[in-house]
Tab-separated table of C-alpha atoms in Angstrom:
chain	number	residue	atom	x	y	z
A	824	MET	CA	-37.287	-32.745	45.001
A	825	THR	CA	-37.863	-34.148	41.502
A	826	GLU	CA	-35.622	-31.630	39.704
A	827	PRO	CA	-32.550	-31.937	41.992
A	828	LEU	CA	-32.778	-35.740	41.927
A	829	ALA	CA	-32.997	-35.741	38.132
A	830	ILE	CA	-30.004	-33.421	37.891
A	831	PHE	CA	-27.836	-35.535	40.198
A	832	ARG	CA	-28.841	-38.726	38.372
A	833	ALA	CA	-28.016	-37.123	35.047
A	834	LEU	CA	-24.565	-36.106	36.277
A	835	ALA	CA	-23.801	-39.503	37.837
A	836	ASP	CA	-21.847	-40.618	34.754
A	837	SER	CA	-18.372	-39.666	33.611
A	838	THR	CA	-19.343	-39.232	29.947
A	839	ARG	CA	-22.180	-36.876	30.827
A	840	LEU	CA	-19.847	-34.831	33.031
A	841	ARG	CA	-17.487	-34.591	30.061
A	842	ILE	CA	-20.362	-33.432	27.845
A	843	VAL	CA	-21.247	-30.681	30.317
A	844	ALA	CA	-17.620	-29.526	30.355
A	845	LEU	CA	-17.583	-29.397	26.539
A	846	LEU	CA	-20.860	-27.472	26.341
A	847	ARG	CA	-19.413	-24.840	28.654
A	848	ALA	CA	-16.891	-24.091	25.923
A	849	MET	CA	-19.294	-23.991	22.963
A	850	GLU	CA	-22.539	-25.301	21.519
A	851	LEU	CA	-21.877	-28.564	19.670
A	852	SER	CA	-23.725	-30.899	17.345
A	853	VAL	CA	-24.289	-34.495	18.425
A	854	GLY	CA	-21.840	-35.552	15.721
A	855	GLU	CA	-19.182	-33.182	17.023
A	856	LEU	CA	-19.695	-34.456	20.571
A	857	ALA	CA	-19.245	-38.006	19.321
A	858	GLN	CA	-16.066	-36.951	17.519
A	859	VAL	CA	-14.566	-35.389	20.645
A	860	LEU	CA	-15.667	-38.136	23.029
A	861	GLY	CA	-14.648	-40.968	20.713
A	862	GLN	CA	-18.054	-42.642	21.057
A	863	SER	CA	-20.833	-43.570	18.639
A	864	GLN	CA	-23.555	-41.033	17.855
A	865	PRO	CA	-26.372	-43.264	19.196
A	866	ARG	CA	-24.561	-43.629	22.514
A	867	VAL	CA	-23.890	-39.905	22.745
A	868	SER	CA	-27.516	-39.198	21.842
A	869	ARG	CA	-28.672	-41.309	24.787
A	870	HIS	CA	-26.428	-39.362	27.146
A	871	VAL	CA	-27.646	-36.069	25.696
A	872	LYS	CA	-31.281	-37.115	26.170
A	873	ILE	CA	-30.687	-37.804	29.867
A	874	LEU	CA	-29.045	-34.391	30.317
A	875	CYS	CA	-31.868	-32.675	28.435
A	876	ASP	CA	-34.578	-34.469	30.402
A	877	ALA	CA	-32.959	-33.127	33.581
A	878	GLY	CA	-32.742	-29.595	32.156
A	879	VAL	CA	-28.948	-29.549	32.226
A	880	ALA	CA	-28.774	-29.350	28.427
A	881	GLU	CA	-31.027	-28.343	25.527
A	882	ARG	CA	-31.302	-29.715	21.986
A	883	ARG	CA	-32.126	-27.693	18.871
A	884	LYS	CA	-32.673	-29.181	15.414
A	885	GLU	CA	-31.244	-27.282	12.438
A	886	GLY	CA	-31.892	-29.030	9.161
A	887	SER	CA	-30.444	-32.519	9.473
A	888	TRP	CA	-28.204	-31.513	12.388
A	889	VAL	CA	-29.019	-31.493	16.112
A	890	PHE	CA	-27.124	-28.993	18.257
A	891	VAL	CA	-26.735	-29.226	22.015
A	892	ALA	CA	-26.205	-26.365	24.460
A	893	LEU	CA	-26.303	-25.897	28.213
A	894	GLY	CA	-29.780	-25.586	29.716
A	895	ARG	CA	-31.356	-22.646	31.504
A	896	ARG	CA	-29.014	-20.637	33.712
A	897	ALA	CA	-31.235	-21.220	36.760
A	898	VAL	CA	-30.548	-24.953	36.460
A	899	THR	CA	-26.958	-24.964	35.263
A	900	ALA	CA	-25.384	-22.183	37.351
A	901	PRO	CA	-25.411	-24.171	40.661
A	902	VAL	CA	-24.195	-27.278	38.832
A	903	LEU	CA	-21.291	-25.465	37.210
A	904	ALA	CA	-20.364	-23.773	40.480
A	905	ALA	CA	-20.191	-27.176	42.160
A	906	LEU	CA	-18.091	-28.653	39.353
A	907	ASP	CA	-15.693	-25.715	39.596
A	908	ALA	CA	-15.409	-26.227	43.340
A	909	TRP	CA	-14.531	-29.864	42.750
A	910	GLU	CA	-11.978	-28.851	40.092
A	911	LEU	CA	-13.464	-31.021	37.367
A	912	ALA	CA	-11.662	-28.919	34.747
A	913	GLY	CA	-8.371	-30.470	35.839
A	914	ASP	CA	-9.545	-34.034	35.208
A	915	ALA	CA	-7.338	-35.813	32.640
A	916	SER	CA	-10.247	-36.876	30.409
A	917	VAL	CA	-11.676	-33.331	30.417
A	918	VAL	CA	-8.285	-31.874	29.485
A	919	ALA	CA	-7.966	-34.387	26.627
A	920	ASP	CA	-11.495	-33.527	25.443
A	921	GLN	CA	-10.643	-29.839	25.332
A	922	THR	CA	-7.645	-30.631	23.142
A	923	ARG	CA	-9.825	-32.620	20.726
A	924	LEU	CA	-12.359	-29.783	20.807
A	925	GLU	CA	-9.762	-27.582	19.124
A	926	ALA	CA	-9.932	-29.928	16.140
A	927	VAL	CA	-13.677	-29.284	15.914
A	928	ARG	CA	-13.050	-25.536	15.996
A	929	ALA	CA	-10.487	-25.954	13.207
A	930	ASP	CA	-12.934	-28.017	11.100
A	931	ARG	CA	-15.598	-25.330	11.466
A	932	ALA	CA	-13.171	-22.590	10.518
A	933	ALA	CA	-12.009	-24.549	7.439
A	934	ALA	CA	-15.622	-25.122	6.327
A	935	ALA	CA	-16.396	-21.434	6.747
A	936	GLU	CA	-13.301	-20.411	4.766
A	937	SER	CA	-14.239	-22.776	1.947
A	938	TRP	CA	-17.783	-21.368	1.784
A	939	PHE	CA	-16.563	-17.791	1.679
A	940	GLU	CA	-14.087	-18.589	-1.078
A	941	SER	CA	-16.843	-20.076	-3.251
A	942	ASN	CA	-19.309	-17.232	-2.560
A	943	ALA	CA	-16.988	-14.256	-2.320
A	944	GLY	CA	-17.791	-13.025	-5.821
A	945	GLN	CA	-21.513	-12.686	-5.107
A	946	TRP	CA	-20.934	-10.858	-1.812
A	947	ASP	CA	-18.301	-8.547	-3.289
A	948	ALA	CA	-20.566	-7.661	-6.221
A	949	ILE	CA	-23.251	-6.305	-3.889
A	950	ARG	CA	-20.806	-4.599	-1.528
A	951	SER	CA	-19.183	-2.788	-4.450
A	952	LEU	CA	-22.481	-0.987	-5.061
A	953	HIS	CA	-22.486	0.923	-1.777
A	954	VAL	CA	-20.290	2.695	0.742
A	955	ALA	CA	-17.604	0.568	2.423
A	956	GLU	CA	-18.912	-1.854	5.030
A	957	SER	CA	-16.424	-0.446	7.537
A	958	GLU	CA	-18.206	2.928	7.278
A	959	VAL	CA	-21.580	1.254	7.771
A	960	GLU	CA	-20.347	-0.560	10.868
A	961	ALA	CA	-18.812	2.620	12.271
A	962	ALA	CA	-22.131	4.424	11.793
A	963	MET	CA	-23.956	1.582	13.544
A	964	ALA	CA	-21.560	1.715	16.492
A	965	ALA	CA	-22.056	5.467	16.771
A	966	ALA	CA	-25.847	5.123	16.626
A	967	LEU	CA	-25.883	2.534	19.418
A	968	GLY	CA	-23.542	4.580	21.613
A	969	GLU	CA	-20.893	3.347	23.997
A	970	GLY	CA	-22.946	1.791	26.806
A	971	SER	CA	-23.953	-1.822	27.375
A	972	LEU	CA	-26.385	-3.272	24.856
A	973	GLY	CA	-27.939	-5.569	27.453
A	974	THR	CA	-29.618	-8.557	25.822
A	975	LEU	CA	-28.822	-8.269	22.120
A	976	VAL	CA	-30.787	-10.011	19.369
A	977	ASP	CA	-29.397	-10.093	15.831
A	978	ILE	CA	-32.276	-11.036	13.528
A	979	GLY	CA	-31.112	-12.707	10.334
A	980	THR	CA	-27.629	-13.063	11.753
A	981	GLY	CA	-26.189	-14.742	8.656
A	982	THR	CA	-22.494	-15.350	9.261
A	983	GLY	CA	-22.657	-13.689	12.684
A	984	ARG	CA	-20.828	-10.460	11.854
A	985	MET	CA	-23.111	-8.271	13.979
A	986	LEU	CA	-22.649	-10.537	16.996
A	987	GLU	CA	-18.904	-10.535	16.406
A	988	LEU	CA	-18.973	-6.732	16.321
A	989	PHE	CA	-21.469	-5.924	19.094
A	990	GLY	CA	-21.628	-9.145	21.114
A	991	PRO	CA	-18.739	-8.158	23.418
A	992	ARG	CA	-20.799	-5.125	24.505
A	993	SER	CA	-23.823	-7.234	25.467
A	994	ALA	CA	-24.710	-9.208	28.568
A	995	GLN	CA	-26.278	-11.877	26.382
A	996	ALA	CA	-26.203	-12.195	22.601
A	997	LEU	CA	-28.636	-14.181	20.474
A	998	GLY	CA	-28.323	-14.679	16.715
A	999	ILE	CA	-31.330	-15.927	14.755
A	1000	ASP	CA	-31.414	-17.190	11.184
A	1001	ARG	CA	-33.541	-19.557	9.111
A	1002	SER	CA	-30.518	-21.045	7.350
A	1003	SER	CA	-28.754	-23.899	9.100
A	1004	GLU	CA	-25.780	-23.400	6.770
A	1005	MET	CA	-25.447	-19.760	7.820
A	1006	LEU	CA	-25.658	-20.722	11.475
A	1007	ARG	CA	-22.817	-23.211	11.047
A	1008	LEU	CA	-20.704	-20.441	9.533
A	1009	ALA	CA	-21.619	-18.143	12.410
A	1010	ARG	CA	-20.592	-20.772	14.947
A	1011	ALA	CA	-17.141	-20.918	13.425
A	1012	LYS	CA	-16.821	-17.152	13.706
A	1013	LEU	CA	-18.230	-16.869	17.250
A	1014	ALA	CA	-16.451	-19.786	18.890
A	1015	ASP	CA	-14.736	-17.497	21.413
A	1016	LEU	CA	-17.819	-15.441	22.344
A	1017	ALA	CA	-19.010	-17.548	25.272
A	1018	HIS	CA	-22.279	-15.712	25.940
A	1019	ALA	CA	-23.450	-15.852	22.313
A	1020	GLU	CA	-26.234	-18.245	21.354
A	1021	LEU	CA	-27.461	-19.142	17.871
A	1022	ARG	CA	-30.924	-20.426	17.000
A	1023	GLN	CA	-32.682	-21.456	13.827
A	1024	ALA	CA	-35.966	-19.579	13.642
A	1025	ASP	CA	-38.093	-17.326	11.466
A	1026	LEU	CA	-37.882	-13.538	11.726
A	1027	TYR	CA	-41.696	-13.469	11.928
A	1028	ALA	CA	-41.723	-15.786	14.968
A	1029	LEU	CA	-38.726	-15.041	17.176
A	1030	PRO	CA	-38.095	-17.632	19.934
A	1031	LEU	CA	-38.270	-15.030	22.711
A	1032	PRO	CA	-40.986	-13.895	25.132
A	1033	ASP	CA	-42.389	-10.375	25.044
A	1034	GLY	CA	-39.995	-7.710	26.323
A	1035	ALA	CA	-36.997	-10.048	26.672
A	1036	ALA	CA	-34.458	-7.985	24.716
A	1037	ASP	CA	-32.796	-4.600	25.100
A	1038	THR	CA	-31.358	-4.211	21.611
A	1039	ALA	CA	-32.367	-5.726	18.267
A	1040	ILE	CA	-30.603	-5.429	14.913
A	1041	LEU	CA	-31.848	-6.049	11.374
A	1042	HIS	CA	-28.715	-5.577	9.262
A	1043	HIS	CA	-29.325	-5.889	5.500
A	1044	VAL	CA	-32.130	-8.340	6.198
A	1045	LEU	CA	-35.348	-6.435	5.577
A	1046	HIS	CA	-34.952	-6.272	1.783
A	1047	PHE	CA	-35.336	-10.073	1.753
A	1048	ALA	CA	-38.600	-9.916	3.737
A	1049	GLN	CA	-41.914	-10.324	1.946
A	1050	GLN	CA	-43.636	-8.573	4.859
A	1051	PRO	CA	-41.294	-5.966	6.364
A	1052	ALA	CA	-43.996	-4.494	8.611
A	1053	ALA	CA	-44.578	-7.880	10.247
A	1054	ALA	CA	-40.830	-8.382	10.748
A	1055	ILE	CA	-40.500	-4.986	12.434
A	1056	GLY	CA	-43.554	-5.656	14.584
A	1057	GLU	CA	-42.094	-8.959	15.747
A	1058	ALA	CA	-38.757	-7.320	16.550
A	1059	ALA	CA	-40.590	-4.667	18.575
A	1060	ARG	CA	-42.546	-7.349	20.439
A	1061	VAL	CA	-39.406	-8.867	21.970
A	1062	LEU	CA	-38.042	-5.475	23.072
A	1063	GLY	CA	-38.668	-4.239	26.591
A	1064	SER	CA	-39.821	-0.691	27.259
A	1065	GLY	CA	-37.009	1.610	26.161
A	1066	GLY	CA	-35.404	-1.115	24.074
A	1067	ARG	CA	-33.918	-0.139	20.702
A	1068	LEU	CA	-34.238	-1.510	17.181
A	1069	LEU	CA	-31.554	-0.615	14.642
A	1070	ILE	CA	-32.333	-1.303	10.980
A	1071	VAL	CA	-29.681	-1.009	8.278
A	1072	ASP	CA	-30.835	-1.333	4.682
A	1073	PHE	CA	-31.019	0.434	1.348
A	1074	ALA	CA	-32.843	3.571	0.282
A	1075	PRO	CA	-35.215	3.073	-2.688
A	1076	HIS	CA	-33.325	2.126	-5.861
A	1077	GLU	CA	-33.936	0.635	-9.299
A	1078	ARG	CA	-31.352	-2.127	-9.436
A	1079	GLU	CA	-33.818	-4.735	-10.674
A	1080	GLU	CA	-31.073	-7.348	-11.088
A	1081	LEU	CA	-30.861	-7.619	-7.303
A	1082	ARG	CA	-34.452	-8.845	-7.295
A	1083	THR	CA	-33.933	-11.427	-10.024
A	1084	ARG	CA	-30.343	-12.463	-9.263
A	1085	ASP	CA	-30.060	-12.086	-5.485
A	1086	ALA	CA	-33.644	-12.652	-4.286
A	1087	HIS	CA	-34.176	-9.130	-2.940
A	1088	ALA	CA	-37.919	-8.909	-2.298
A	1089	ARG	CA	-37.790	-5.109	-1.821
A	1090	LEU	CA	-35.705	-2.589	-3.709
A	1091	GLY	CA	-35.015	-0.354	-0.715
A	1092	PHE	CA	-37.191	1.604	1.719
A	1093	SER	CA	-38.148	5.240	2.106
A	1094	ASP	CA	-38.037	7.110	5.413
A	1095	GLU	CA	-41.801	7.527	5.203
A	1096	GLN	CA	-42.327	3.778	4.875
A	1097	MET	CA	-39.938	2.895	7.669
A	1098	LEU	CA	-41.183	5.466	10.163
A	1099	GLY	CA	-44.761	4.451	9.421
A	1100	TRP	CA	-43.895	0.864	10.310
A	1101	PHE	CA	-42.094	2.095	13.432
A	1102	ASP	CA	-45.224	3.921	14.531
A	1103	ARG	CA	-47.413	0.851	14.015
A	1104	ALA	CA	-44.961	-1.254	16.044
A	1105	GLY	CA	-44.837	1.153	18.989
A	1106	LEU	CA	-41.357	2.468	18.166
A	1107	ALA	CA	-40.424	6.129	18.417
A	1108	PRO	CA	-37.808	7.264	15.866
A	1109	VAL	CA	-34.490	8.213	17.457
A	1110	GLN	CA	-32.185	8.632	14.471
A	1111	VAL	CA	-32.269	8.425	10.684
A	1112	GLN	CA	-28.934	8.473	8.853
A	1113	THR	CA	-28.002	8.360	5.187
A	1114	LEU	CA	-24.697	6.944	3.909
A	1115	GLU	CA	-24.220	7.851	0.269
A	1116	GLY	CA	-21.544	6.508	-2.001
A	1117	GLY	CA	-22.000	4.164	-4.935
A	1118	ALA	CA	-25.094	3.064	-6.799
A	1119	LEU	CA	-26.909	2.083	-3.588
A	1120	THR	CA	-27.510	4.409	-0.643
A	1121	VAL	CA	-27.374	2.812	2.800
A	1122	LYS	CA	-29.818	3.979	5.466
A	1123	LEU	CA	-29.823	3.564	9.238
A	1124	TRP	CA	-33.081	3.810	11.172
A	1125	LEU	CA	-32.981	3.648	14.968
A	1126	GLY	CA	-36.184	3.378	16.993
A	1127	ARG	CA	-36.972	3.064	20.690
A	1128	LYS	CA	-39.811	1.033	22.215
A	1129	THR	CA	-42.235	3.475	23.791
A	1130	GLY	CA	-44.165	0.990	25.892
A	1131	GLY	CA	-47.319	1.645	23.915
A	1132	ILE	CA	-49.477	-1.073	22.443
A	1133	ALA	CA	-48.189	-1.990	18.983
A	1134	GLU	CA	-50.522	-2.916	16.160
A	1135	LYS	CA	-50.247	-6.629	15.453
A	1136	VAL	CA	-49.252	-7.384	11.870
A	1137	LYS	CA	-49.454	-11.055	10.989
A	1138	ALA	CA	-47.065	-12.758	8.638
A	1139	ALA	CA	-48.657	-14.929	5.993
């Protein structure tokens, strides 16, 4: 009886009920919750701690920020069903909170727009070297087919474009990135994708159990990796039997300025390299595609988890 009692005690407060209603709409930082609720951050933090201790909410630290999301579905689903039955959404304070929440969405969008304006030149310089991104995305969509993507994991999600593109086709979508700044940009972009979740983590240590995902994507991420084999092995670990990994990156090239100017650790990958890493990770090749056009050639490699035992490659 400990868990139900803790849950009911946690919900026996109007502010905490308001927090739960807000977290249903989107993941929020403690500061953003304080902004919407009109309360101090220390007070909101105390309420959040009570909800987290009961399992109704979860906290994740990203840099100097702390983000709060709903807890595990097994705990929250009955709670949310009960709140819906009691028509909490029609409560005046909840309605007012949702209105103020739109201001938070607007602030995030403005911050994202400002960042893109200041960094657009760098992004455009790289994109100008290869085939149009729209063609790359169309090729990715064709490679993944038209069916459900199940549980989707976008590794190195950056600004969340892959989740924006493929998230609607998934039952659950998880974006992972080491950069807290990138994750804040992604949150602005994915505010309306309710089943998307963003976490700060390393691509060599994904916060998922073995076999938890159906589809994984590494989109223009692997050339930043010091140990690509380890990154692929970790992606394969979280895939269930039959799960698919789609990698999009560059063919071998000699644009050395990308290493010195843009921190590319690898100047592209050959099919032989990639398929060798697939084999070590227990992935059977399904498709290899080449998209030429420009100084850089884009490659797509799609592999399927065979269920075999992958060779463990440790990241330093």
